């Protein structure tokens, strides 16, 4: 089993927290993994991405070639499309539909959605609204991870376990809100 996962979004949306949860769940499952990440101008709303390669055999490289990713998991719709060339033909895009309009020339939303909703395997969710409903708008990343979990080669129970470990230092209220968002 080899599974390539592209995580993307904008600085502050929790892309690296998703990577942490996925990485630790893969390790907990006894799988091999390699991860790379790009922070860009993350603190100023710039693009953030992480490549996570999971396998039952040792992984030699952390790079994902065009047309090989099993999933693009995005917390921002434009960022999902930025990495679409990496997706394999039967791969999935899972993303929040709420744009983070952080650049002057952000594309027209109607055009953006026309392209996004033309993808054959798409899970598009209003993760921002669902995160607020779960108790914290900061958990939109965990909503997207939860929506992606049925298509990942990792048991949801392990993802939840690692999610709990990640947020445990912040207190039970934060843990509960993120688990509710994931679910």
mmCIF file with all atom_site columns, C-alpha atoms in Angstrom:
data_model
loop_
_atom_site.group_PDB
_atom_site.id
_atom_site.type_symbol
_atom_site.label_atom_id
_atom_site.label_alt_id
_atom_site.label_comp_id
_atom_site.label_asym_id
_atom_site.label_entity_id
_atom_site.label_seq_id
_atom_site.pdbx_PDB_ins_code
_atom_site.Cartn_x
_atom_site.Cartn_y
_atom_site.Cartn_z
_atom_site.occupancy
_atom_site.B_iso_or_equiv
_atom_site.pdbx_formal_charge
_atom_site.auth_seq_id
_atom_site.auth_comp_id
_atom_site.auth_asym_id
_atom_site.auth_atom_id
_atom_site.pdbx_PDB_model_num
ATOM 1   C CA . UNK A 1 1   ? 0.000   0.000  0.000   1.00 0.00 ? 1   UNK A CA 1
ATOM 2   C CA . UNK A 1 2   ? 1.249   3.446  -0.989  1.00 0.00 ? 2   UNK A CA 1
ATOM 3   C CA . UNK A 1 3   ? -0.803  6.550  -0.364  1.00 0.00 ? 3   UNK A CA 1
ATOM 4   C CA . UNK A 1 4   ? 0.162   10.112 -1.205  1.00 0.00 ? 4   UNK A CA 1
ATOM 5   C CA . UNK A 1 5   ? -1.704  12.919 0.543   1.00 0.00 ? 5   UNK A CA 1
ATOM 6   C CA . UNK A 1 6   ? -1.430  16.630 -0.242  1.00 0.00 ? 6   UNK A CA 1
ATOM 7   C CA . UNK A 1 7   ? -2.511  18.972 2.547   1.00 0.00 ? 7   UNK A CA 1
ATOM 8   C CA . UNK A 1 8   ? -2.947  22.645 1.741   1.00 0.00 ? 8   UNK A CA 1
ATOM 9   C CA . UNK A 1 9   ? -4.416  25.902 2.878   1.00 0.00 ? 9   UNK A CA 1
ATOM 10  C CA . UNK A 1 10  ? -3.441  29.334 4.071   1.00 0.00 ? 10  UNK A CA 1
ATOM 11  C CA . UNK A 1 11  ? -1.299  30.264 7.060   1.00 0.00 ? 11  UNK A CA 1
ATOM 12  C CA . UNK A 1 12  ? -3.219  29.946 10.309  1.00 0.00 ? 12  UNK A CA 1
ATOM 13  C CA . UNK A 1 13  ? -5.767  27.400 9.028   1.00 0.00 ? 13  UNK A CA 1
ATOM 14  C CA . UNK A 1 14  ? -4.128  24.430 10.723  1.00 0.00 ? 14  UNK A CA 1
ATOM 15  C CA . UNK A 1 15  ? -2.622  22.552 7.774   1.00 0.00 ? 15  UNK A CA 1
ATOM 16  C CA . UNK A 1 16  ? 0.377   21.481 9.834   1.00 0.00 ? 16  UNK A CA 1
ATOM 17  C CA . UNK A 1 17  ? -1.912  20.296 12.637  1.00 0.00 ? 17  UNK A CA 1
ATOM 18  C CA . UNK A 1 18  ? -3.648  18.015 10.123  1.00 0.00 ? 18  UNK A CA 1
ATOM 19  C CA . UNK A 1 19  ? -0.220  16.735 9.051   1.00 0.00 ? 19  UNK A CA 1
ATOM 20  C CA . UNK A 1 20  ? 0.736   16.077 12.677  1.00 0.00 ? 20  UNK A CA 1
ATOM 21  C CA . UNK A 1 21  ? -2.439  14.068 13.302  1.00 0.00 ? 21  UNK A CA 1
ATOM 22  C CA . UNK A 1 22  ? -2.078  12.055 10.059  1.00 0.00 ? 22  UNK A CA 1
ATOM 23  C CA . UNK A 1 23  ? 1.638   11.409 10.640  1.00 0.00 ? 23  UNK A CA 1
ATOM 24  C CA . UNK A 1 24  ? 1.144   10.176 14.177  1.00 0.00 ? 24  UNK A CA 1
ATOM 25  C CA . UNK A 1 25  ? -1.870  8.045  13.217  1.00 0.00 ? 25  UNK A CA 1
ATOM 26  C CA . UNK A 1 26  ? 0.175   6.414  10.430  1.00 0.00 ? 26  UNK A CA 1
ATOM 27  C CA . UNK A 1 27  ? 3.016   5.728  12.850  1.00 0.00 ? 27  UNK A CA 1
ATOM 28  C CA . UNK A 1 28  ? 0.526   4.344  15.385  1.00 0.00 ? 28  UNK A CA 1
ATOM 29  C CA . UNK A 1 29  ? -0.831  2.043  12.654  1.00 0.00 ? 29  UNK A CA 1
ATOM 30  C CA . UNK A 1 30  ? 2.670   0.651  12.078  1.00 0.00 ? 30  UNK A CA 1
ATOM 31  C CA . UNK A 1 31  ? 3.070   2.310  8.683   1.00 0.00 ? 31  UNK A CA 1
ATOM 32  C CA . UNK A 1 32  ? 6.037   4.126  7.203   1.00 0.00 ? 32  UNK A CA 1
ATOM 33  C CA . UNK A 1 33  ? 5.794   7.768  6.250   1.00 0.00 ? 33  UNK A CA 1
ATOM 34  C CA . UNK A 1 34  ? 7.667   10.779 4.954   1.00 0.00 ? 34  UNK A CA 1
ATOM 35  C CA . UNK A 1 35  ? 6.431   14.324 5.216   1.00 0.00 ? 35  UNK A CA 1
ATOM 36  C CA . UNK A 1 36  ? 7.592   17.630 3.826   1.00 0.00 ? 36  UNK A CA 1
ATOM 37  C CA . UNK A 1 37  ? 6.036   21.007 4.394   1.00 0.00 ? 37  UNK A CA 1
ATOM 38  C CA . UNK A 1 38  ? 6.171   24.489 2.949   1.00 0.00 ? 38  UNK A CA 1
ATOM 39  C CA . UNK A 1 39  ? 5.363   27.404 5.212   1.00 0.00 ? 39  UNK A CA 1
ATOM 40  C CA . UNK A 1 40  ? 5.674   30.244 2.697   1.00 0.00 ? 40  UNK A CA 1
ATOM 41  C CA . UNK A 1 41  ? 4.577   33.512 4.245   1.00 0.00 ? 41  UNK A CA 1
ATOM 42  C CA . UNK A 1 42  ? 2.303   31.562 6.577   1.00 0.00 ? 42  UNK A CA 1
ATOM 43  C CA . UNK A 1 43  ? 2.113   34.197 9.288   1.00 0.00 ? 43  UNK A CA 1
ATOM 44  C CA . UNK A 1 44  ? 0.920   36.724 6.707   1.00 0.00 ? 44  UNK A CA 1
ATOM 45  C CA . UNK A 1 45  ? -1.768  34.545 5.156   1.00 0.00 ? 45  UNK A CA 1
ATOM 46  C CA . UNK A 1 46  ? 0.481   32.880 2.596   1.00 0.00 ? 46  UNK A CA 1
ATOM 47  C CA . UNK A 1 47  ? 0.107   29.390 1.221   1.00 0.00 ? 47  UNK A CA 1
ATOM 48  C CA . UNK A 1 48  ? 0.982   26.419 3.429   1.00 0.00 ? 48  UNK A CA 1
ATOM 49  C CA . UNK A 1 49  ? 1.272   22.843 2.221   1.00 0.00 ? 49  UNK A CA 1
ATOM 50  C CA . UNK A 1 50  ? 2.457   19.467 3.410   1.00 0.00 ? 50  UNK A CA 1
ATOM 51  C CA . UNK A 1 51  ? 3.059   16.291 1.457   1.00 0.00 ? 51  UNK A CA 1
ATOM 52  C CA . UNK A 1 52  ? 2.437   13.118 3.450   1.00 0.00 ? 52  UNK A CA 1
ATOM 53  C CA . UNK A 1 53  ? 3.484   9.811  1.920   1.00 0.00 ? 53  UNK A CA 1
ATOM 54  C CA . UNK A 1 54  ? 2.222   6.707  3.737   1.00 0.00 ? 54  UNK A CA 1
ATOM 55  C CA . UNK A 1 55  ? 3.208   3.128  2.929   1.00 0.00 ? 55  UNK A CA 1
ATOM 56  C CA . UNK A 1 56  ? 3.566   -0.339 4.375   1.00 0.00 ? 56  UNK A CA 1
ATOM 57  C CA . UNK A 1 57  ? 7.133   -0.273 2.987   1.00 0.00 ? 57  UNK A CA 1
ATOM 58  C CA . UNK A 1 58  ? 9.889   2.264  3.640   1.00 0.00 ? 58  UNK A CA 1
ATOM 59  C CA . UNK A 1 59  ? 9.327   5.550  1.783   1.00 0.00 ? 59  UNK A CA 1
ATOM 60  C CA . UNK A 1 60  ? 12.370  6.891  -0.065  1.00 0.00 ? 60  UNK A CA 1
ATOM 61  C CA . UNK A 1 61  ? 11.226  10.406 -0.955  1.00 0.00 ? 61  UNK A CA 1
ATOM 62  C CA . UNK A 1 62  ? 8.855   12.983 0.440   1.00 0.00 ? 62  UNK A CA 1
ATOM 63  C CA . UNK A 1 63  ? 8.011   14.388 -2.996  1.00 0.00 ? 63  UNK A CA 1
ATOM 64  C CA . UNK A 1 64  ? 4.701   13.628 -4.691  1.00 0.00 ? 64  UNK A CA 1
ATOM 65  C CA . UNK A 1 65  ? 4.809   13.382 -8.474  1.00 0.00 ? 65  UNK A CA 1
ATOM 66  C CA . UNK A 1 66  ? 2.137   14.789 -10.765 1.00 0.00 ? 66  UNK A CA 1
ATOM 67  C CA . UNK A 1 67  ? -0.803  12.425 -11.119 1.00 0.00 ? 67  UNK A CA 1
ATOM 68  C CA . UNK A 1 68  ? 0.000   10.246 -8.084  1.00 0.00 ? 68  UNK A CA 1
ATOM 69  C CA . UNK A 1 69  ? -1.753  11.784 -5.056  1.00 0.00 ? 69  UNK A CA 1
ATOM 70  C CA . UNK A 1 70  ? -4.665  9.840  -3.647  1.00 0.00 ? 70  UNK A CA 1
ATOM 71  C CA . UNK A 1 71  ? -6.098  12.978 -2.068  1.00 0.00 ? 71  UNK A CA 1
ATOM 72  C CA . UNK A 1 72  ? -5.823  16.704 -1.876  1.00 0.00 ? 72  UNK A CA 1
ATOM 73  C CA . UNK A 1 73  ? -7.154  17.770 1.499   1.00 0.00 ? 73  UNK A CA 1
ATOM 74  C CA . UNK A 1 74  ? -7.577  21.539 1.528   1.00 0.00 ? 74  UNK A CA 1
ATOM 75  C CA . UNK A 1 75  ? -8.838  24.073 4.028   1.00 0.00 ? 75  UNK A CA 1
ATOM 76  C CA . UNK A 1 76  ? -9.234  26.630 1.208   1.00 0.00 ? 76  UNK A CA 1
ATOM 77  C CA . UNK A 1 77  ? -10.765 26.086 -2.279  1.00 0.00 ? 77  UNK A CA 1
ATOM 78  C CA . UNK A 1 78  ? -8.198  27.986 -4.371  1.00 0.00 ? 78  UNK A CA 1
ATOM 79  C CA . UNK A 1 79  ? -5.377  26.073 -2.694  1.00 0.00 ? 79  UNK A CA 1
ATOM 80  C CA . UNK A 1 80  ? -7.088  22.773 -3.593  1.00 0.00 ? 80  UNK A CA 1
ATOM 81  C CA . UNK A 1 81  ? -7.018  23.768 -7.253  1.00 0.00 ? 81  UNK A CA 1
ATOM 82  C CA . UNK A 1 82  ? -3.386  24.892 -7.032  1.00 0.00 ? 82  UNK A CA 1
ATOM 83  C CA . UNK A 1 83  ? -2.369  21.268 -6.391  1.00 0.00 ? 83  UNK A CA 1
ATOM 84  C CA . UNK A 1 84  ? -4.905  19.540 -8.678  1.00 0.00 ? 84  UNK A CA 1
ATOM 85  C CA . UNK A 1 85  ? -2.204  18.430 -11.128 1.00 0.00 ? 85  UNK A CA 1
ATOM 86  C CA . UNK A 1 86  ? -0.807  16.154 -8.418  1.00 0.00 ? 86  UNK A CA 1
ATOM 87  C CA . UNK A 1 87  ? -4.071  14.205 -8.123  1.00 0.00 ? 87  UNK A CA 1
ATOM 88  C CA . UNK A 1 88  ? -4.316  10.766 -9.717  1.00 0.00 ? 88  UNK A CA 1
ATOM 89  C CA . UNK A 1 89  ? -7.367  10.158 -11.943 1.00 0.00 ? 89  UNK A CA 1
ATOM 90  C CA . UNK A 1 90  ? -9.293  8.299  -9.231  1.00 0.00 ? 90  UNK A CA 1
ATOM 91  C CA . UNK A 1 91  ? -8.094  10.596 -6.432  1.00 0.00 ? 91  UNK A CA 1
ATOM 92  C CA . UNK A 1 92  ? -10.250 12.772 -4.193  1.00 0.00 ? 92  UNK A CA 1
ATOM 93  C CA . UNK A 1 93  ? -10.336 16.458 -3.381  1.00 0.00 ? 93  UNK A CA 1
ATOM 94  C CA . UNK A 1 94  ? -11.756 17.196 0.059   1.00 0.00 ? 94  UNK A CA 1
ATOM 95  C CA . UNK A 1 95  ? -12.019 20.875 0.878   1.00 0.00 ? 95  UNK A CA 1
ATOM 96  C CA . UNK A 1 96  ? -13.749 23.684 2.670   1.00 0.00 ? 96  UNK A CA 1
ATOM 97  C CA . UNK A 1 97  ? -15.753 25.857 0.268   1.00 0.00 ? 97  UNK A CA 1
ATOM 98  C CA . UNK A 1 98  ? -15.142 29.018 2.294   1.00 0.00 ? 98  UNK A CA 1
ATOM 99  C CA . UNK A 1 99  ? -12.536 31.140 0.516   1.00 0.00 ? 99  UNK A CA 1
ATOM 100 C CA . UNK A 1 100 ? -9.758  32.967 2.339   1.00 0.00 ? 100 UNK A CA 1
ATOM 101 C CA . UNK A 1 101 ? -9.571  36.027 0.117   1.00 0.00 ? 101 UNK A CA 1
ATOM 102 C CA . UNK A 1 102 ? -6.064  37.085 1.027   1.00 0.00 ? 102 UNK A CA 1
ATOM 103 C CA . UNK A 1 103 ? -4.772  38.410 -2.305  1.00 0.00 ? 103 UNK A CA 1
ATOM 104 C CA . UNK A 1 104 ? -5.912  41.279 -4.499  1.00 0.00 ? 104 UNK A CA 1
ATOM 105 C CA . UNK A 1 105 ? -6.356  39.120 -7.582  1.00 0.00 ? 105 UNK A CA 1
ATOM 106 C CA . UNK A 1 106 ? -8.295  36.274 -5.933  1.00 0.00 ? 106 UNK A CA 1
ATOM 107 C CA . UNK A 1 107 ? -10.299 34.603 -8.723  1.00 0.00 ? 107 UNK A CA 1
ATOM 108 C CA . UNK A 1 108 ? -13.988 35.204 -9.281  1.00 0.00 ? 108 UNK A CA 1
ATOM 109 C CA . UNK A 1 109 ? -15.838 32.833 -6.919  1.00 0.00 ? 109 UNK A CA 1
ATOM 110 C CA . UNK A 1 110 ? -18.309 31.660 -9.573  1.00 0.00 ? 110 UNK A CA 1
ATOM 111 C CA . UNK A 1 111 ? -15.423 30.616 -11.840 1.00 0.00 ? 111 UNK A CA 1
ATOM 112 C CA . UNK A 1 112 ? -13.510 29.061 -8.949  1.00 0.00 ? 112 UNK A CA 1
ATOM 113 C CA . UNK A 1 113 ? -16.532 26.981 -7.911  1.00 0.00 ? 113 UNK A CA 1
ATOM 114 C CA . UNK A 1 114 ? -17.271 25.977 -11.515 1.00 0.00 ? 114 UNK A CA 1
ATOM 115 C CA . UNK A 1 115 ? -13.794 24.474 -11.797 1.00 0.00 ? 115 UNK A CA 1
ATOM 116 C CA . UNK A 1 116 ? -13.837 22.955 -8.312  1.00 0.00 ? 116 UNK A CA 1
ATOM 117 C CA . UNK A 1 117 ? -17.271 21.373 -8.700  1.00 0.00 ? 117 UNK A CA 1
ATOM 118 C CA . UNK A 1 118 ? -16.172 19.910 -12.039 1.00 0.00 ? 118 UNK A CA 1
ATOM 119 C CA . UNK A 1 119 ? -13.793 17.550 -10.241 1.00 0.00 ? 119 UNK A CA 1
ATOM 120 C CA . UNK A 1 120 ? -15.089 13.952 -10.469 1.00 0.00 ? 120 UNK A CA 1
ATOM 121 C CA . UNK A 1 121 ? -14.317 12.912 -6.865  1.00 0.00 ? 121 UNK A CA 1
ATOM 122 C CA . UNK A 1 122 ? -15.064 15.849 -4.613  1.00 0.00 ? 122 UNK A CA 1
ATOM 123 C CA . UNK A 1 123 ? -16.153 16.278 -1.020  1.00 0.00 ? 123 UNK A CA 1
ATOM 124 C CA . UNK A 1 124 ? -16.923 19.977 -0.617  1.00 0.00 ? 124 UNK A CA 1
ATOM 125 C CA . UNK A 1 125 ? -18.084 21.122 2.797   1.00 0.00 ? 125 UNK A CA 1
ATOM 126 C CA . UNK A 1 126 ? -18.778 24.315 4.667   1.00 0.00 ? 126 UNK A CA 1
ATOM 127 C CA . UNK A 1 127 ? -16.136 23.469 7.257   1.00 0.00 ? 127 UNK A CA 1
ATOM 128 C CA . UNK A 1 128 ? -16.062 26.988 8.631   1.00 0.00 ? 128 UNK A CA 1
ATOM 129 C CA . UNK A 1 129 ? -19.748 26.830 9.589   1.00 0.00 ? 129 UNK A CA 1
ATOM 130 C CA . UNK A 1 130 ? -19.439 23.306 10.966  1.00 0.00 ? 130 UNK A CA 1
ATOM 131 C CA . UNK A 1 131 ? -16.409 24.264 13.068  1.00 0.00 ? 131 UNK A CA 1
ATOM 132 C CA . UNK A 1 132 ? -18.339 27.154 14.592  1.00 0.00 ? 132 UNK A CA 1
ATOM 133 C CA . UNK A 1 133 ? -21.190 24.766 15.332  1.00 0.00 ? 133 UNK A CA 1
ATOM 134 C CA . UNK A 1 134 ? -18.708 22.394 17.033  1.00 0.00 ? 134 UNK A CA 1
ATOM 135 C CA . UNK A 1 135 ? -17.557 25.166 19.339  1.00 0.00 ? 135 UNK A CA 1
ATOM 136 C CA . UNK A 1 136 ? -14.562 26.868 17.736  1.00 0.00 ? 136 UNK A CA 1
ATOM 137 C CA . UNK A 1 137 ? -14.029 28.396 14.277  1.00 0.00 ? 137 UNK A CA 1
ATOM 138 C CA . UNK A 1 138 ? -10.370 27.356 14.550  1.00 0.00 ? 138 UNK A CA 1
ATOM 139 C CA . UNK A 1 139 ? -11.394 23.698 14.081  1.00 0.00 ? 139 UNK A CA 1
ATOM 140 C CA . UNK A 1 140 ? -12.274 24.001 10.387  1.00 0.00 ? 140 UNK A CA 1
ATOM 141 C CA . UNK A 1 141 ? -9.147  21.941 9.694   1.00 0.00 ? 141 UNK A CA 1
ATOM 142 C CA . UNK A 1 142 ? -10.480 19.077 11.801  1.00 0.00 ? 142 UNK A CA 1
ATOM 143 C CA . UNK A 1 143 ? -13.859 19.249 10.020  1.00 0.00 ? 143 UNK A CA 1
ATOM 144 C CA . UNK A 1 144 ? -12.039 18.784 6.718   1.00 0.00 ? 144 UNK A CA 1
ATOM 145 C CA . UNK A 1 145 ? -9.931  15.932 8.159   1.00 0.00 ? 145 UNK A CA 1
ATOM 146 C CA . UNK A 1 146 ? -13.098 14.244 9.426   1.00 0.00 ? 146 UNK A CA 1
ATOM 147 C CA . UNK A 1 147 ? -14.732 14.567 6.001   1.00 0.00 ? 147 UNK A CA 1
ATOM 148 C CA . UNK A 1 148 ? -11.612 13.073 4.408   1.00 0.00 ? 148 UNK A CA 1
ATOM 149 C CA . UNK A 1 149 ? -11.225 10.213 6.883   1.00 0.00 ? 149 UNK A CA 1
ATOM 150 C CA . UNK A 1 150 ? -13.445 7.655  5.058   1.00 0.00 ? 150 UNK A CA 1
ATOM 151 C CA . UNK A 1 151 ? -11.116 7.968  2.046   1.00 0.00 ? 151 UNK A CA 1
ATOM 152 C CA . UNK A 1 152 ? -7.834  7.747  3.973   1.00 0.00 ? 152 UNK A CA 1
ATOM 153 C CA . UNK A 1 153 ? -5.899  4.531  4.669   1.00 0.00 ? 153 UNK A CA 1
ATOM 154 C CA . UNK A 1 154 ? -5.949  5.339  8.386   1.00 0.00 ? 154 UNK A CA 1
ATOM 155 C CA . UNK A 1 155 ? -8.586  4.261  10.905  1.00 0.00 ? 155 UNK A CA 1
ATOM 156 C CA . UNK A 1 156 ? -10.732 7.139  12.170  1.00 0.00 ? 156 UNK A CA 1
ATOM 157 C CA . UNK A 1 157 ? -10.126 5.906  15.718  1.00 0.00 ? 157 UNK A CA 1
ATOM 158 C CA . UNK A 1 158 ? -6.369  6.486  15.351  1.00 0.00 ? 158 UNK A CA 1
ATOM 159 C CA . UNK A 1 159 ? -6.933  9.921  13.850  1.00 0.00 ? 159 UNK A CA 1
ATOM 160 C CA . UNK A 1 160 ? -9.178  10.812 16.782  1.00 0.00 ? 160 UNK A CA 1
ATOM 161 C CA . UNK A 1 161 ? -6.645  9.450  19.272  1.00 0.00 ? 161 UNK A CA 1
ATOM 162 C CA . UNK A 1 162 ? -3.903  11.621 17.796  1.00 0.00 ? 162 UNK A CA 1
ATOM 163 C CA . UNK A 1 163 ? -6.218  14.608 17.605  1.00 0.00 ? 163 UNK A CA 1
ATOM 164 C CA . UNK A 1 164 ? -6.855  14.224 21.326  1.00 0.00 ? 164 UNK A CA 1
ATOM 165 C CA . UNK A 1 165 ? -3.108  14.020 22.036  1.00 0.00 ? 165 UNK A CA 1
ATOM 166 C CA . UNK A 1 166 ? -2.405  17.118 19.953  1.00 0.00 ? 166 UNK A CA 1
ATOM 167 C CA . UNK A 1 167 ? -4.959  19.287 21.717  1.00 0.00 ? 167 UNK A CA 1
ATOM 168 C CA . UNK A 1 168 ? -4.789  17.786 25.231  1.00 0.00 ? 168 UNK A CA 1
ATOM 169 C CA . UNK A 1 169 ? -2.378  20.470 26.503  1.00 0.00 ? 169 UNK A CA 1
ATOM 170 C CA . UNK A 1 170 ? -5.000  23.113 25.614  1.00 0.00 ? 170 UNK A CA 1
ATOM 171 C CA . UNK A 1 171 ? -7.650  21.631 27.873  1.00 0.00 ? 171 UNK A CA 1
ATOM 172 C CA . UNK A 1 172 ? -10.719 19.440 27.603  1.00 0.00 ? 172 UNK A CA 1
ATOM 173 C CA . UNK A 1 173 ? -12.927 22.139 26.054  1.00 0.00 ? 173 UNK A CA 1
ATOM 174 C CA . UNK A 1 174 ? -10.546 22.505 23.092  1.00 0.00 ? 174 UNK A CA 1
ATOM 175 C CA . UNK A 1 175 ? -10.181 18.726 22.773  1.00 0.00 ? 175 UNK A CA 1
ATOM 176 C CA . UNK A 1 176 ? -13.976 18.252 22.797  1.00 0.00 ? 176 UNK A CA 1
ATOM 177 C CA . UNK A 1 177 ? -14.570 21.015 20.212  1.00 0.00 ? 177 UNK A CA 1
ATOM 178 C CA . UNK A 1 178 ? -11.974 19.530 17.852  1.00 0.00 ? 178 UNK A CA 1
ATOM 179 C CA . UNK A 1 179 ? -13.305 15.995 18.218  1.00 0.00 ? 179 UNK A CA 1
ATOM 180 C CA . UNK A 1 180 ? -16.849 17.274 17.600  1.00 0.00 ? 180 UNK A CA 1
ATOM 181 C CA . UNK A 1 181 ? -15.543 19.104 14.529  1.00 0.00 ? 181 UNK A CA 1
ATOM 182 C CA . UNK A 1 182 ? -13.788 15.941 13.294  1.00 0.00 ? 182 UNK A CA 1
ATOM 183 C CA . UNK A 1 183 ? -16.936 13.874 13.760  1.00 0.00 ? 183 UNK A CA 1
#
